[in-house]
Amino acid sequence: TLIQLVSRSHYGPLYGLASSPSDPNIFATVGEDKQLLLWDAKKHGQIAAIVLPELGRSCHFSPDNKFIAVGLVNGAFCIYAYHQATSFRNATLQLIKCVHDCVETIDDLKYSPNGNFLAVASHDNYIDIYDCRDSYNRLSRCKGHTSYITHIDWSRDSRTLQSNCGAYEIIYWDMPSGIPLRST
């Protein structure tokens, strides 16, 4: 008998969810089952799947929809090239870069709206800023939170980053220097 795979699913805790900036029906999920899965909500199905090198915690699409950044539990993040499907279940994901500058979990990561930078927030109380135009080389490290980073968000002009942490602090940062702003 012929066995045909219809769909994969997560089988452990699911932490990361990101929507495509160009298609509201496409979204990505990552979990502690080491899977990055792409879904099409309109067609009610999965369009791509890949096994991650480590347990997944966070994910985000680049503004041009060409890349997906994935934060891992071991303090690394990976960049996957995303090629949209020409037909159902035909999207592809290709690992292009892995960076390991942190020790603890990458709880959140976000591309800047202009696509030039990637902010990577870790459980070791830092936010690292990477230059997407220069092979994801680190530009700066934002230091100042007293607890692990829980969320980050960019301003529309990509010049300011807002973050909050487990101690409920909110800090605004100048980008890409990573210097805290004292007045909002």
PDB file of C-alpha atoms in Angstrom:
ATOM      1  CA  THR A   1       0.000   0.000   0.000  1.00  0.00           C
ATOM      2  CA  LEU A   2       1.100   3.549  -0.722  1.00  0.00           C
ATOM      3  CA  ILE A   3       1.245   5.941   2.230  1.00  0.00           C
ATOM      4  CA  GLN A   4       0.841   9.638   1.486  1.00  0.00           C
ATOM      5  CA  LEU A   5       1.723  12.379   3.981  1.00  0.00           C
ATOM      6  CA  VAL A   6      -1.190  14.794   4.172  1.00  0.00           C
ATOM      7  CA  SER A   7       0.068  17.166   6.858  1.00  0.00           C
ATOM      8  CA  ARG A   8       2.566  17.484   9.657  1.00  0.00           C
ATOM      9  CA  SER A   9       1.694  19.224  12.877  1.00  0.00           C
ATOM     10  CA  HIS A  10       3.376  20.374  16.039  1.00  0.00           C
ATOM     11  CA  TYR A  11       3.554  17.789  18.795  1.00  0.00           C
ATOM     12  CA  GLY A  12       5.031  19.881  21.593  1.00  0.00           C
ATOM     13  CA  PRO A  13       4.710  23.409  22.991  1.00  0.00           C
ATOM     14  CA  LEU A  14       4.088  25.994  20.265  1.00  0.00           C
ATOM     15  CA  TYR A  15       5.654  29.412  20.958  1.00  0.00           C
ATOM     16  CA  GLY A  16       6.310  31.301  17.720  1.00  0.00           C
ATOM     17  CA  LEU A  17       3.704  32.663  15.317  1.00  0.00           C
ATOM     18  CA  ALA A  18       4.291  35.143  12.495  1.00  0.00           C
ATOM     19  CA  SER A  19       2.122  36.321   9.627  1.00  0.00           C
ATOM     20  CA  SER A  20       3.375  37.028   6.127  1.00  0.00           C
ATOM     21  CA  PRO A  21       3.625  40.756   5.348  1.00  0.00           C
ATOM     22  CA  SER A  22       2.413  40.254   1.771  1.00  0.00           C
ATOM     23  CA  ASP A  23      -0.291  37.590   2.129  1.00  0.00           C
ATOM     24  CA  PRO A  24      -2.643  37.654   5.135  1.00  0.00           C
ATOM     25  CA  ASN A  25      -3.435  33.967   4.638  1.00  0.00           C
ATOM     26  CA  ILE A  26       0.155  32.740   5.080  1.00  0.00           C
ATOM     27  CA  PHE A  27       1.647  32.289   8.543  1.00  0.00           C
ATOM     28  CA  ALA A  28       4.582  30.477  10.172  1.00  0.00           C
ATOM     29  CA  THR A  29       4.746  28.581  13.456  1.00  0.00           C
ATOM     30  CA  VAL A  30       7.690  27.240  15.465  1.00  0.00           C
ATOM     31  CA  GLY A  31       7.742  25.084  18.543  1.00  0.00           C
ATOM     32  CA  GLU A  32       9.818  23.049  20.897  1.00  0.00           C
ATOM     33  CA  ASP A  33       9.375  20.065  18.579  1.00  0.00           C
ATOM     34  CA  LYS A  34      12.125  21.541  16.331  1.00  0.00           C
ATOM     35  CA  GLN A  35       9.737  22.353  13.483  1.00  0.00           C
ATOM     36  CA  LEU A  36       9.172  25.457  11.370  1.00  0.00           C
ATOM     37  CA  LEU A  37       5.838  25.041   9.608  1.00  0.00           C
ATOM     38  CA  LEU A  38       4.204  27.313   7.025  1.00  0.00           C
ATOM     39  CA  TRP A  39       0.443  27.372   6.684  1.00  0.00           C
ATOM     40  CA  ASP A  40      -2.151  28.715   4.278  1.00  0.00           C
ATOM     41  CA  ALA A  41      -5.276  29.680   6.229  1.00  0.00           C
ATOM     42  CA  LYS A  42      -7.397  30.133   3.108  1.00  0.00           C
ATOM     43  CA  LYS A  43      -6.606  26.639   1.820  1.00  0.00           C
ATOM     44  CA  HIS A  44      -6.681  25.140   5.326  1.00  0.00           C
ATOM     45  CA  GLY A  45      -3.360  23.394   4.974  1.00  0.00           C
ATOM     46  CA  GLN A  46       0.348  23.306   5.384  1.00  0.00           C
ATOM     47  CA  ILE A  47       2.527  24.547   2.519  1.00  0.00           C
ATOM     48  CA  ALA A  48       6.053  23.866   3.862  1.00  0.00           C
ATOM     49  CA  ALA A  49       7.860  22.228   6.767  1.00  0.00           C
ATOM     50  CA  ILE A  50      11.458  22.024   7.890  1.00  0.00           C
ATOM     51  CA  VAL A  51      13.254  20.569  10.898  1.00  0.00           C
ATOM     52  CA  LEU A  52      15.142  23.150  12.953  1.00  0.00           C
ATOM     53  CA  PRO A  53      18.620  22.508  14.394  1.00  0.00           C
ATOM     54  CA  GLU A  54      17.283  23.171  17.925  1.00  0.00           C
ATOM     55  CA  LEU A  55      14.005  23.786  19.772  1.00  0.00           C
ATOM     56  CA  GLY A  56      12.181  26.821  18.315  1.00  0.00           C
ATOM     57  CA  ARG A  57      10.821  29.737  20.339  1.00  0.00           C
ATOM     58  CA  SER A  58      10.116  32.738  18.057  1.00  0.00           C
ATOM     59  CA  CYS A  59       9.823  33.670  14.373  1.00  0.00           C
ATOM     60  CA  HIS A  60       9.303  36.670  12.098  1.00  0.00           C
ATOM     61  CA  PHE A  61       9.036  37.347   8.339  1.00  0.00           C
ATOM     62  CA  SER A  62      11.214  39.996   6.704  1.00  0.00           C
ATOM     63  CA  PRO A  63       9.224  42.952   5.303  1.00  0.00           C
ATOM     64  CA  ASP A  64       9.964  41.847   1.715  1.00  0.00           C
ATOM     65  CA  ASN A  65       8.658  38.345   2.564  1.00  0.00           C
ATOM     66  CA  LYS A  66      11.898  36.694   1.365  1.00  0.00           C
ATOM     67  CA  PHE A  67      13.225  35.510   4.743  1.00  0.00           C
ATOM     68  CA  ILE A  68      12.008  34.053   8.025  1.00  0.00           C
ATOM     69  CA  ALA A  69      14.100  34.546  11.159  1.00  0.00           C
ATOM     70  CA  VAL A  70      13.713  31.860  13.833  1.00  0.00           C
ATOM     71  CA  GLY A  71      14.852  32.224  17.462  1.00  0.00           C
ATOM     72  CA  LEU A  72      16.012  29.062  19.182  1.00  0.00           C
ATOM     73  CA  VAL A  73      16.071  27.882  22.792  1.00  0.00           C
ATOM     74  CA  ASN A  74      19.872  27.498  22.812  1.00  0.00           C
ATOM     75  CA  GLY A  75      20.497  31.238  22.197  1.00  0.00           C
ATOM     76  CA  ALA A  76      20.984  30.998  18.434  1.00  0.00           C
ATOM     77  CA  PHE A  77      18.840  32.274  15.595  1.00  0.00           C
ATOM     78  CA  CYS A  78      18.556  31.025  12.028  1.00  0.00           C
ATOM     79  CA  ILE A  79      17.593  32.768   8.802  1.00  0.00           C
ATOM     80  CA  TYR A  80      15.625  30.800   6.218  1.00  0.00           C
ATOM     81  CA  ALA A  81      15.069  31.896   2.629  1.00  0.00           C
ATOM     82  CA  TYR A  82      11.375  31.603   1.847  1.00  0.00           C
ATOM     83  CA  HIS A  83      10.197  30.995  -1.701  1.00  0.00           C
ATOM     84  CA  GLN A  84       6.458  31.342  -2.092  1.00  0.00           C
ATOM     85  CA  ALA A  85       4.447  28.477  -3.433  1.00  0.00           C
ATOM     86  CA  THR A  86       3.451  28.451  -7.071  1.00  0.00           C
ATOM     87  CA  SER A  87       0.965  25.735  -6.204  1.00  0.00           C
ATOM     88  CA  PHE A  88      -0.447  24.370  -2.957  1.00  0.00           C
ATOM     89  CA  ARG A  89       2.176  22.666  -0.723  1.00  0.00           C
ATOM     90  CA  ASN A  90       5.011  23.834  -2.915  1.00  0.00           C
ATOM     91  CA  ALA A  91       6.673  26.577  -0.828  1.00  0.00           C
ATOM     92  CA  THR A  92      10.337  26.061   0.036  1.00  0.00           C
ATOM     93  CA  LEU A  93      12.516  26.979   2.997  1.00  0.00           C
ATOM     94  CA  GLN A  94      16.303  27.014   2.806  1.00  0.00           C
ATOM     95  CA  LEU A  95      18.683  27.627   5.710  1.00  0.00           C
ATOM     96  CA  ILE A  96      21.059  30.461   4.795  1.00  0.00           C
ATOM     97  CA  LYS A  97      22.574  31.551   8.130  1.00  0.00           C
ATOM     98  CA  CYS A  98      22.776  30.560  11.800  1.00  0.00           C
ATOM     99  CA  VAL A  99      24.161  32.962  14.414  1.00  0.00           C
ATOM    100  CA  HIS A 100      24.898  32.026  18.028  1.00  0.00           C
ATOM    101  CA  ASP A 101      25.785  35.132  20.082  1.00  0.00           C
ATOM    102  CA  CYS A 102      23.605  34.478  23.153  1.00  0.00           C
ATOM    103  CA  VAL A 103      23.541  31.787  25.819  1.00  0.00           C
ATOM    104  CA  GLU A 104      19.852  31.682  26.689  1.00  0.00           C
ATOM    105  CA  THR A 105      16.578  31.455  24.733  1.00  0.00           C
ATOM    106  CA  ILE A 106      15.746  33.930  21.949  1.00  0.00           C
ATOM    107  CA  ASP A 107      12.311  34.998  23.203  1.00  0.00           C
ATOM    108  CA  ASP A 108      11.505  37.487  20.435  1.00  0.00           C
ATOM    109  CA  LEU A 109      13.000  38.764  17.192  1.00  0.00           C
ATOM    110  CA  LYS A 110      11.770  41.286  14.663  1.00  0.00           C
ATOM    111  CA  TYR A 111      12.903  42.756  11.374  1.00  0.00           C
ATOM    112  CA  SER A 112      12.809  46.541  11.166  1.00  0.00           C
ATOM    113  CA  PRO A 113      10.062  47.925   8.900  1.00  0.00           C
ATOM    114  CA  ASN A 114      12.674  49.074   6.356  1.00  0.00           C
ATOM    115  CA  GLY A 115      14.221  45.579   6.339  1.00  0.00           C
ATOM    116  CA  ASN A 116      17.734  46.806   7.166  1.00  0.00           C
ATOM    117  CA  PHE A 117      17.977  45.443  10.710  1.00  0.00           C
ATOM    118  CA  LEU A 118      17.016  42.433  12.790  1.00  0.00           C
ATOM    119  CA  ALA A 119      16.520  42.880  16.545  1.00  0.00           C
ATOM    120  CA  VAL A 120      17.074  39.686  18.547  1.00  0.00           C
ATOM    121  CA  ALA A 121      15.883  39.654  22.174  1.00  0.00           C
ATOM    122  CA  SER A 122      17.206  37.023  24.526  1.00  0.00           C
ATOM    123  CA  HIS A 123      16.563  35.564  27.936  1.00  0.00           C
ATOM    124  CA  ASP A 124      20.022  36.825  28.965  1.00  0.00           C
ATOM    125  CA  ASN A 125      18.615  40.404  29.200  1.00  0.00           C
ATOM    126  CA  TYR A 126      20.076  41.711  25.904  1.00  0.00           C
ATOM    127  CA  ILE A 127      18.810  42.797  22.525  1.00  0.00           C
ATOM    128  CA  ASP A 128      21.295  42.375  19.697  1.00  0.00           C
ATOM    129  CA  ILE A 129      20.928  44.411  16.494  1.00  0.00           C
ATOM    130  CA  TYR A 130      22.076  42.812  13.235  1.00  0.00           C
ATOM    131  CA  ASP A 131      22.650  44.363   9.814  1.00  0.00           C
ATOM    132  CA  CYS A 132      20.584  42.422   7.271  1.00  0.00           C
ATOM    133  CA  ARG A 133      22.470  44.119   4.414  1.00  0.00           C
ATOM    134  CA  ASP A 134      25.835  42.836   5.711  1.00  0.00           C
ATOM    135  CA  SER A 135      25.385  39.080   6.255  1.00  0.00           C
ATOM    136  CA  TYR A 136      23.650  39.621   9.603  1.00  0.00           C
ATOM    137  CA  ASN A 137      26.757  41.011  11.299  1.00  0.00           C
ATOM    138  CA  ARG A 138      26.054  42.340  14.777  1.00  0.00           C
ATOM    139  CA  LEU A 139      25.986  46.142  14.980  1.00  0.00           C
ATOM    140  CA  SER A 140      25.193  46.709  18.648  1.00  0.00           C
ATOM    141  CA  ARG A 141      23.966  45.197  21.900  1.00  0.00           C
ATOM    142  CA  CYS A 142      21.227  46.918  23.915  1.00  0.00           C
ATOM    143  CA  LYS A 143      21.993  46.602  27.642  1.00  0.00           C
ATOM    144  CA  GLY A 144      19.863  47.940  30.466  1.00  0.00           C
ATOM    145  CA  HIS A 145      17.026  45.560  31.336  1.00  0.00           C
ATOM    146  CA  THR A 146      17.122  43.880  34.755  1.00  0.00           C
ATOM    147  CA  SER A 147      15.235  40.797  33.578  1.00  0.00           C
ATOM    148  CA  TYR A 148      14.755  38.689  30.439  1.00  0.00           C
ATOM    149  CA  ILE A 149      13.294  40.429  27.385  1.00  0.00           C
ATOM    150  CA  THR A 150       9.692  39.444  26.658  1.00  0.00           C
ATOM    151  CA  HIS A 151       8.713  41.653  23.683  1.00  0.00           C
ATOM    152  CA  ILE A 152      10.218  44.084  21.201  1.00  0.00           C
ATOM    153  CA  ASP A 153       8.632  46.391  18.642  1.00  0.00           C
ATOM    154  CA  TRP A 154      10.025  48.809  16.039  1.00  0.00           C
ATOM    155  CA  SER A 155       8.851  52.326  15.253  1.00  0.00           C
ATOM    156  CA  ARG A 156       7.534  52.799  11.700  1.00  0.00           C
ATOM    157  CA  ASP A 157      10.662  54.725  10.662  1.00  0.00           C
ATOM    158  CA  SER A 158      13.010  51.969  11.995  1.00  0.00           C
ATOM    159  CA  ARG A 159      14.851  54.500  14.182  1.00  0.00           C
ATOM    160  CA  THR A 160      13.524  53.421  17.594  1.00  0.00           C
ATOM    161  CA  LEU A 161      13.008  50.060  19.275  1.00  0.00           C
ATOM    162  CA  GLN A 162      10.720  49.539  22.266  1.00  0.00           C
ATOM    163  CA  SER A 163      11.262  46.611  24.614  1.00  0.00           C
ATOM    164  CA  ASN A 164       9.841  45.235  27.819  1.00  0.00           C
ATOM    165  CA  CYS A 165      11.082  42.566  30.160  1.00  0.00           C
ATOM    166  CA  GLY A 166      10.071  40.159  32.901  1.00  0.00           C
ATOM    167  CA  ALA A 167      10.436  42.974  35.468  1.00  0.00           C
ATOM    168  CA  TYR A 168       7.832  45.023  33.482  1.00  0.00           C
ATOM    169  CA  GLU A 169      10.369  47.672  32.465  1.00  0.00           C
ATOM    170  CA  ILE A 170       9.823  49.493  29.182  1.00  0.00           C
ATOM    171  CA  ILE A 171      12.909  50.898  27.479  1.00  0.00           C
ATOM    172  CA  TYR A 172      13.204  52.805  24.198  1.00  0.00           C
ATOM    173  CA  TRP A 173      16.424  52.432  22.191  1.00  0.00           C
ATOM    174  CA  ASP A 174      18.059  54.504  19.469  1.00  0.00           C
ATOM    175  CA  MET A 175      18.638  52.349  16.382  1.00  0.00           C
ATOM    176  CA  PRO A 176      20.989  51.008  15.256  1.00  0.00           C
ATOM    177  CA  SER A 177      23.338  52.327  17.996  1.00  0.00           C
ATOM    178  CA  GLY A 178      21.482  50.501  20.793  1.00  0.00           C
ATOM    179  CA  ILE A 179      21.764  53.472  23.155  1.00  0.00           C
ATOM    180  CA  PRO A 180      18.816  53.826  25.571  1.00  0.00           C
ATOM    181  CA  LEU A 181      16.690  56.928  25.043  1.00  0.00           C
ATOM    182  CA  ARG A 182      16.054  58.867  28.229  1.00  0.00           C
ATOM    183  CA  SER A 183      13.159  60.912  26.899  1.00  0.00           C
ATOM    184  CA  THR A 184      10.385  59.580  24.662  1.00  0.00           C
TER     185      THR A 184
END
